[in-house]
PDB file of C-alpha atoms in Angstrom:
ATOM      1  CA  MET A  15      -0.026  -0.052   0.066  1.00  0.00           C
ATOM      2  CA  ILE A  16       2.719   2.478   1.087  1.00  0.00           C
ATOM      3  CA  SER A  17       4.963   2.038  -2.122  1.00  0.00           C
ATOM      4  CA  ARG A  18       2.400   1.059  -4.715  1.00  0.00           C
ATOM      5  CA  LEU A  19      -0.761   2.787  -4.081  1.00  0.00           C
ATOM      6  CA  ARG A  20       0.576   5.993  -2.458  1.00  0.00           C
ATOM      7  CA  PRO A  21      -2.315   7.059  -0.515  1.00  0.00           C
ATOM      8  CA  THR A  22      -3.026  10.746  -0.515  1.00  0.00           C
ATOM      9  CA  GLY A  23      -5.899  10.853   1.738  1.00  0.00           C
ATOM     10  CA  PHE A  24      -3.403  10.358   4.880  1.00  0.00           C
ATOM     11  CA  LYS A  25       0.121  10.317   5.641  1.00  0.00           C
ATOM     12  CA  VAL A  26       1.766   7.008   6.386  1.00  0.00           C
ATOM     13  CA  LEU A  27       4.429   7.496   9.006  1.00  0.00           C
ATOM     14  CA  SER A  28       5.724   4.181   9.669  1.00  0.00           C
ATOM     15  CA  LEU A  29       5.616   0.160   8.877  1.00  0.00           C
ATOM     16  CA  THR A  30       6.252  -2.245  11.438  1.00  0.00           C
ATOM     17  CA  THR A  31       6.424  -6.098  10.557  1.00  0.00           C
ATOM     18  CA  VAL A  32       6.548  -8.933  12.984  1.00  0.00           C
ATOM     19  CA  SER A  33       8.009 -12.102  11.784  1.00  0.00           C
ATOM     20  CA  SER A  34       7.283 -11.107   7.865  1.00  0.00           C
ATOM     21  CA  PRO A  35       9.144 -12.965   5.220  1.00  0.00           C
ATOM     22  CA  HIS A  36      10.692 -10.009   3.813  1.00  0.00           C
ATOM     23  CA  GLN A  37      13.260 -12.267   1.951  1.00  0.00           C
ATOM     24  CA  GLY A  38      10.707 -15.063   1.483  1.00  0.00           C
ATOM     25  CA  SER A  39      10.989 -18.615   3.071  1.00  0.00           C
ATOM     26  CA  PRO A  40      13.391 -21.596   2.421  1.00  0.00           C
ATOM     27  CA  PHE A  41      10.450 -23.710   3.378  1.00  0.00           C
ATOM     28  CA  ALA A  42       8.397 -22.702   0.510  1.00  0.00           C
ATOM     29  CA  ASP A  43      11.348 -23.139  -1.758  1.00  0.00           C
ATOM     30  CA  TYR A  44      11.365 -26.539  -0.299  1.00  0.00           C
ATOM     31  CA  VAL A  45       7.931 -27.372  -0.980  1.00  0.00           C
ATOM     32  CA  ILE A  46       7.744 -26.198  -4.439  1.00  0.00           C
ATOM     33  CA  ARG A  47      10.821 -28.158  -5.035  1.00  0.00           C
ATOM     34  CA  PHE A  48       9.400 -31.136  -3.372  1.00  0.00           C
ATOM     35  CA  VAL A  49       6.149 -31.238  -4.601  1.00  0.00           C
ATOM     36  CA  GLY A  50       6.832 -29.852  -8.245  1.00  0.00           C
ATOM     37  CA  GLU A  51       4.983 -27.323 -10.144  1.00  0.00           C
ATOM     38  CA  LYS A  52       2.882 -29.736 -11.725  1.00  0.00           C
ATOM     39  CA  ARG A  53       1.674 -31.377  -8.743  1.00  0.00           C
ATOM     40  CA  LEU A  54       1.136 -27.925  -6.625  1.00  0.00           C
ATOM     41  CA  PRO A  55      -2.419 -27.583  -7.700  1.00  0.00           C
ATOM     42  CA  LYS A  56      -3.329 -31.008  -6.346  1.00  0.00           C
ATOM     43  CA  LEU A  57      -1.491 -29.976  -3.013  1.00  0.00           C
ATOM     44  CA  TYR A  58      -3.426 -26.641  -2.890  1.00  0.00           C
ATOM     45  CA  ARG A  59      -6.913 -28.456  -3.147  1.00  0.00           C
ATOM     46  CA  ILE A  60      -6.035 -30.945  -0.278  1.00  0.00           C
ATOM     47  CA  LEU A  61      -4.803 -27.976   1.947  1.00  0.00           C
ATOM     48  CA  GLU A  62      -7.825 -25.849   0.979  1.00  0.00           C
ATOM     49  CA  ARG A  63     -10.281 -29.036   1.843  1.00  0.00           C
ATOM     50  CA  MET A  64      -8.404 -28.736   5.265  1.00  0.00           C
ATOM     51  CA  GLY A  65      -9.403 -25.092   5.695  1.00  0.00           C
ATOM     52  CA  LEU A  66      -5.829 -23.682   4.942  1.00  0.00           C
ATOM     53  CA  GLU A  67      -5.334 -20.820   2.436  1.00  0.00           C
ATOM     54  CA  THR A  68      -2.683 -21.324  -0.255  1.00  0.00           C
ATOM     55  CA  GLY A  69      -3.034 -18.343  -2.671  1.00  0.00           C
ATOM     56  CA  ALA A  70       0.303 -16.816  -1.606  1.00  0.00           C
ATOM     57  CA  PHE A  71       2.381 -19.899  -1.157  1.00  0.00           C
ATOM     58  CA  GLU A  72       4.288 -19.424  -4.393  1.00  0.00           C
ATOM     59  CA  GLN A  73       4.793 -15.739  -3.526  1.00  0.00           C
ATOM     60  CA  LEU A  74       6.788 -16.767  -0.365  1.00  0.00           C
ATOM     61  CA  THR A  75       9.644 -18.115  -2.095  1.00  0.00           C
ATOM     62  CA  THR A  76      12.944 -16.536  -1.763  1.00  0.00           C
ATOM     63  CA  GLU A  77      13.353 -16.389  -5.586  1.00  0.00           C
ATOM     64  CA  PHE A  78       9.776 -14.545  -6.058  1.00  0.00           C
ATOM     65  CA  MET A  79      10.703 -12.111  -3.186  1.00  0.00           C
ATOM     66  CA  ARG A  80      14.008 -11.299  -4.566  1.00  0.00           C
ATOM     67  CA  ASN A  81      13.335 -10.936  -8.173  1.00  0.00           C
ATOM     68  CA  ASN A  82       9.775  -9.785  -8.033  1.00  0.00           C
ATOM     69  CA  PHE A  83       8.204  -8.494  -4.787  1.00  0.00           C
ATOM     70  CA  ASN A  84      11.076  -6.466  -3.350  1.00  0.00           C
ATOM     71  CA  PRO A  85      12.253  -4.691  -6.535  1.00  0.00           C
ATOM     72  CA  LYS A  86       8.329  -3.582  -7.271  1.00  0.00           C
ATOM     73  CA  THR A  87       7.975  -2.667  -3.614  1.00  0.00           C
ATOM     74  CA  PRO A  88      10.742  -0.305  -2.594  1.00  0.00           C
ATOM     75  CA  ASP A  89      10.783   1.605   0.572  1.00  0.00           C
ATOM     76  CA  VAL A  90       9.321   5.105   0.475  1.00  0.00           C
ATOM     77  CA  GLU A  91      11.325   8.130   1.708  1.00  0.00           C
ATOM     78  CA  GLY A  92       9.894   9.551   4.969  1.00  0.00           C
ATOM     79  CA  VAL A  93       8.368   6.241   6.122  1.00  0.00           C
ATOM     80  CA  LYS A  94      10.209   4.748   9.061  1.00  0.00           C
ATOM     81  CA  TYR A  95      10.518   1.001   8.816  1.00  0.00           C
ATOM     82  CA  PHE A  96      10.906  -1.422  11.664  1.00  0.00           C
ATOM     83  CA  SER A  97      10.944  -5.131  12.083  1.00  0.00           C
ATOM     84  CA  TYR A  98      10.757  -7.835  14.667  1.00  0.00           C
ATOM     85  CA  GLY A  99      11.677 -11.660  14.275  1.00  0.00           C
ATOM     86  CA  ALA A 100      11.132 -14.794  16.401  1.00  0.00           C
ATOM     87  CA  SER A 101      13.098 -17.602  17.432  1.00  0.00           C
ATOM     88  CA  ALA A 102      11.146 -20.696  18.586  1.00  0.00           C
ATOM     89  CA  TYR A 103      12.029 -24.348  18.991  1.00  0.00           C
ATOM     90  CA  PRO A 104       8.935 -26.751  18.180  1.00  0.00           C
ATOM     91  CA  GLY A 105       7.889 -29.386  20.540  1.00  0.00           C
ATOM     92  CA  LEU A 106       7.144 -33.097  19.637  1.00  0.00           C
ATOM     93  CA  LEU A 107       3.735 -32.371  18.479  1.00  0.00           C
ATOM     94  CA  SER A 108       4.256 -29.047  16.603  1.00  0.00           C
ATOM     95  CA  PRO A 109       3.233 -28.441  13.092  1.00  0.00           C
ATOM     96  CA  PHE A 110       6.431 -26.624  12.601  1.00  0.00           C
ATOM     97  CA  ARG A 111       8.996 -29.290  13.272  1.00  0.00           C
ATOM     98  CA  THR A 112       9.699 -29.919   9.576  1.00  0.00           C
ATOM     99  CA  SER A 113       9.456 -26.431   8.357  1.00  0.00           C
ATOM    100  CA  HIS A 114      11.673 -25.138  11.356  1.00  0.00           C
ATOM    101  CA  ARG A 115      14.243 -27.939  10.664  1.00  0.00           C
ATOM    102  CA  ILE A 116      14.486 -26.902   6.890  1.00  0.00           C
ATOM    103  CA  ILE A 117      14.729 -23.274   7.415  1.00  0.00           C
ATOM    104  CA  GLN A 118      17.249 -23.645  10.495  1.00  0.00           C
ATOM    105  CA  HIS A 119      19.516 -25.467   8.123  1.00  0.00           C
ATOM    106  CA  VAL A 120      19.416 -22.660   5.350  1.00  0.00           C
ATOM    107  CA  GLU A 121      18.859 -19.667   7.309  1.00  0.00           C
ATOM    108  CA  GLY A 122      19.348 -20.377  10.895  1.00  0.00           C
ATOM    109  CA  ASP A 123      16.878 -19.312  13.751  1.00  0.00           C
ATOM    110  CA  ASN A 124      13.096 -19.151  13.016  1.00  0.00           C
ATOM    111  CA  ASP A 125       9.616 -19.109  14.109  1.00  0.00           C
ATOM    112  CA  GLY A 126       8.673 -22.283  12.225  1.00  0.00           C
ATOM    113  CA  LEU A 127       7.962 -20.480   9.234  1.00  0.00           C
ATOM    114  CA  VAL A 128      10.113 -17.139   9.000  1.00  0.00           C
ATOM    115  CA  SER A 129      13.789 -16.846   9.646  1.00  0.00           C
ATOM    116  CA  ILE A 130      15.226 -13.934  11.738  1.00  0.00           C
ATOM    117  CA  LYS A 131      17.333 -13.098   8.631  1.00  0.00           C
ATOM    118  CA  SER A 132      14.293 -13.033   6.349  1.00  0.00           C
ATOM    119  CA  ALA A 133      12.124 -10.909   9.000  1.00  0.00           C
ATOM    120  CA  SER A 134      14.948  -8.179   9.303  1.00  0.00           C
ATOM    121  CA  HIS A 135      13.879  -5.006   7.493  1.00  0.00           C
ATOM    122  CA  GLY A 136      14.636  -1.584   8.343  1.00  0.00           C
ATOM    123  CA  ILE A 137      15.433  -0.838  11.854  1.00  0.00           C
ATOM    124  CA  TYR A 138      15.466  -4.199  13.547  1.00  0.00           C
ATOM    125  CA  LYS A 139      13.881  -3.977  17.026  1.00  0.00           C
ATOM    126  CA  GLY A 140      14.605  -7.444  18.273  1.00  0.00           C
ATOM    127  CA  THR A 141      13.932 -11.080  18.304  1.00  0.00           C
ATOM    128  CA  LEU A 142      10.900 -12.701  20.212  1.00  0.00           C
ATOM    129  CA  ILE A 143      12.475 -15.784  22.036  1.00  0.00           C
ATOM    130  CA  GLY A 144       9.979 -18.683  22.256  1.00  0.00           C
ATOM    131  CA  PRO A 145       6.789 -18.001  20.106  1.00  0.00           C
ATOM    132  CA  SER A 146       5.834 -19.724  17.065  1.00  0.00           C
ATOM    133  CA  HIS A 147       4.421 -18.031  14.064  1.00  0.00           C
ATOM    134  CA  LEU A 148       1.108 -18.840  15.139  1.00  0.00           C
ATOM    135  CA  ASP A 149       1.550 -17.580  18.664  1.00  0.00           C
ATOM    136  CA  ILE A 150       2.848 -14.360  16.909  1.00  0.00           C
ATOM    137  CA  ILE A 151      -0.518 -13.848  15.250  1.00  0.00           C
ATOM    138  CA  ASN A 152      -2.534 -14.990  18.450  1.00  0.00           C
ATOM    139  CA  TRP A 153      -4.079 -18.196  16.749  1.00  0.00           C
ATOM    140  CA  THR A 154      -2.691 -20.428  19.477  1.00  0.00           C
ATOM    141  CA  ASN A 155      -2.281 -18.497  22.656  1.00  0.00           C
ATOM    142  CA  ARG A 156      -5.727 -18.884  24.010  1.00  0.00           C
ATOM    143  CA  LEU A 157      -5.644 -22.597  23.962  1.00  0.00           C
ATOM    144  CA  LYS A 158      -2.164 -22.570  25.287  1.00  0.00           C
ATOM    145  CA  TRP A 159      -2.976 -20.342  28.283  1.00  0.00           C
ATOM    146  CA  ILE A 160      -5.747 -22.535  29.257  1.00  0.00           C
ATOM    147  CA  ILE A 161      -3.608 -25.661  29.089  1.00  0.00           C
ATOM    148  CA  LYS A 162      -0.728 -24.081  30.656  1.00  0.00           C
ATOM    149  CA  GLY A 163      -2.990 -22.644  33.501  1.00  0.00           C
ATOM    150  CA  ILE A 164      -4.516 -26.070  34.274  1.00  0.00           C
ATOM    151  CA  LEU A 165      -0.797 -27.457  34.531  1.00  0.00           C
ATOM    152  CA  GLY A 166       0.181 -24.542  36.840  1.00  0.00           C
ATOM    153  CA  GLN A 167       2.658 -23.217  34.187  1.00  0.00           C
ATOM    154  CA  GLN A 168       3.073 -19.581  33.021  1.00  0.00           C
ATOM    155  CA  ASN A 169       3.040 -18.597  29.386  1.00  0.00           C
ATOM    156  CA  LYS A 170       6.061 -16.557  28.337  1.00  0.00           C
ATOM    157  CA  PHE A 171       4.408 -14.969  25.216  1.00  0.00           C
ATOM    158  CA  ASN A 172       1.504 -12.744  25.318  1.00  0.00           C
ATOM    159  CA  ALA A 173       0.593 -11.558  21.846  1.00  0.00           C
ATOM    160  CA  ILE A 174      -1.888  -8.621  22.996  1.00  0.00           C
ATOM    161  CA  ALA A 175       0.824  -7.499  25.566  1.00  0.00           C
ATOM    162  CA  PHE A 176       3.162  -7.357  22.707  1.00  0.00           C
ATOM    163  CA  TYR A 177       1.224  -5.357  20.132  1.00  0.00           C
ATOM    164  CA  LEU A 178       0.141  -2.798  22.924  1.00  0.00           C
ATOM    165  CA  ALA A 179       4.221  -2.423  23.703  1.00  0.00           C
ATOM    166  CA  LEU A 180       4.575  -2.132  20.081  1.00  0.00           C
ATOM    167  CA  SER A 181       2.335   0.695  20.287  1.00  0.00           C
ATOM    168  CA  ASP A 182       4.135   2.402  23.098  1.00  0.00           C
ATOM    169  CA  MET A 183       7.232   1.825  21.116  1.00  0.00           C
ATOM    170  CA  LEU A 184       5.902   3.969  18.152  1.00  0.00           C
ATOM    171  CA  ALA A 185       4.631   6.562  20.466  1.00  0.00           C
ATOM    172  CA  GLU A 186       8.203   6.994  21.911  1.00  0.00           C
ATOM    173  CA  GLU A 187       9.317   7.215  18.403  1.00  0.00           C
ATOM    174  CA  GLY A 188       7.028  10.017  17.828  1.00  0.00           C
ATOM    175  CA  LEU A 189       4.936   8.295  15.336  1.00  0.00           C
TER     176      LEU A 189
END
């Protein structure tokens, strides 16, 4: 929106991304290579039946980001860019065990879908330690809070508190 649509009804002061794949994902590269472009539509149909969206998957490859998206979507002068990454180590039952291993091998620490390297853009504000990609977008936190509460454990990452703190950071930056 900032660099392509160039809004005129308001002024964009900043963009803060959290575990966004600015450089693509080696896991997307792996899936495309493993499945093959001819079998990809069949995989998409299976994933869609499971309720998972697939429309952007090919656009998450490192090649697409490097050669298409990033050159066509440059930063805009006068806008401050901030980013955060995340590092998580998936447990035995985590859906991110395979993707984490593949990304770890190619780019290092990651949240199960996005490496810290790929998440870094503009002024890198820090790495969240522990939350998976789903935790960061608050898809799993509610269930984790309930289970950990029953087990008497404390949840270390609170997505709502993080995003409120992010708002405070922007205010401190004068944005």
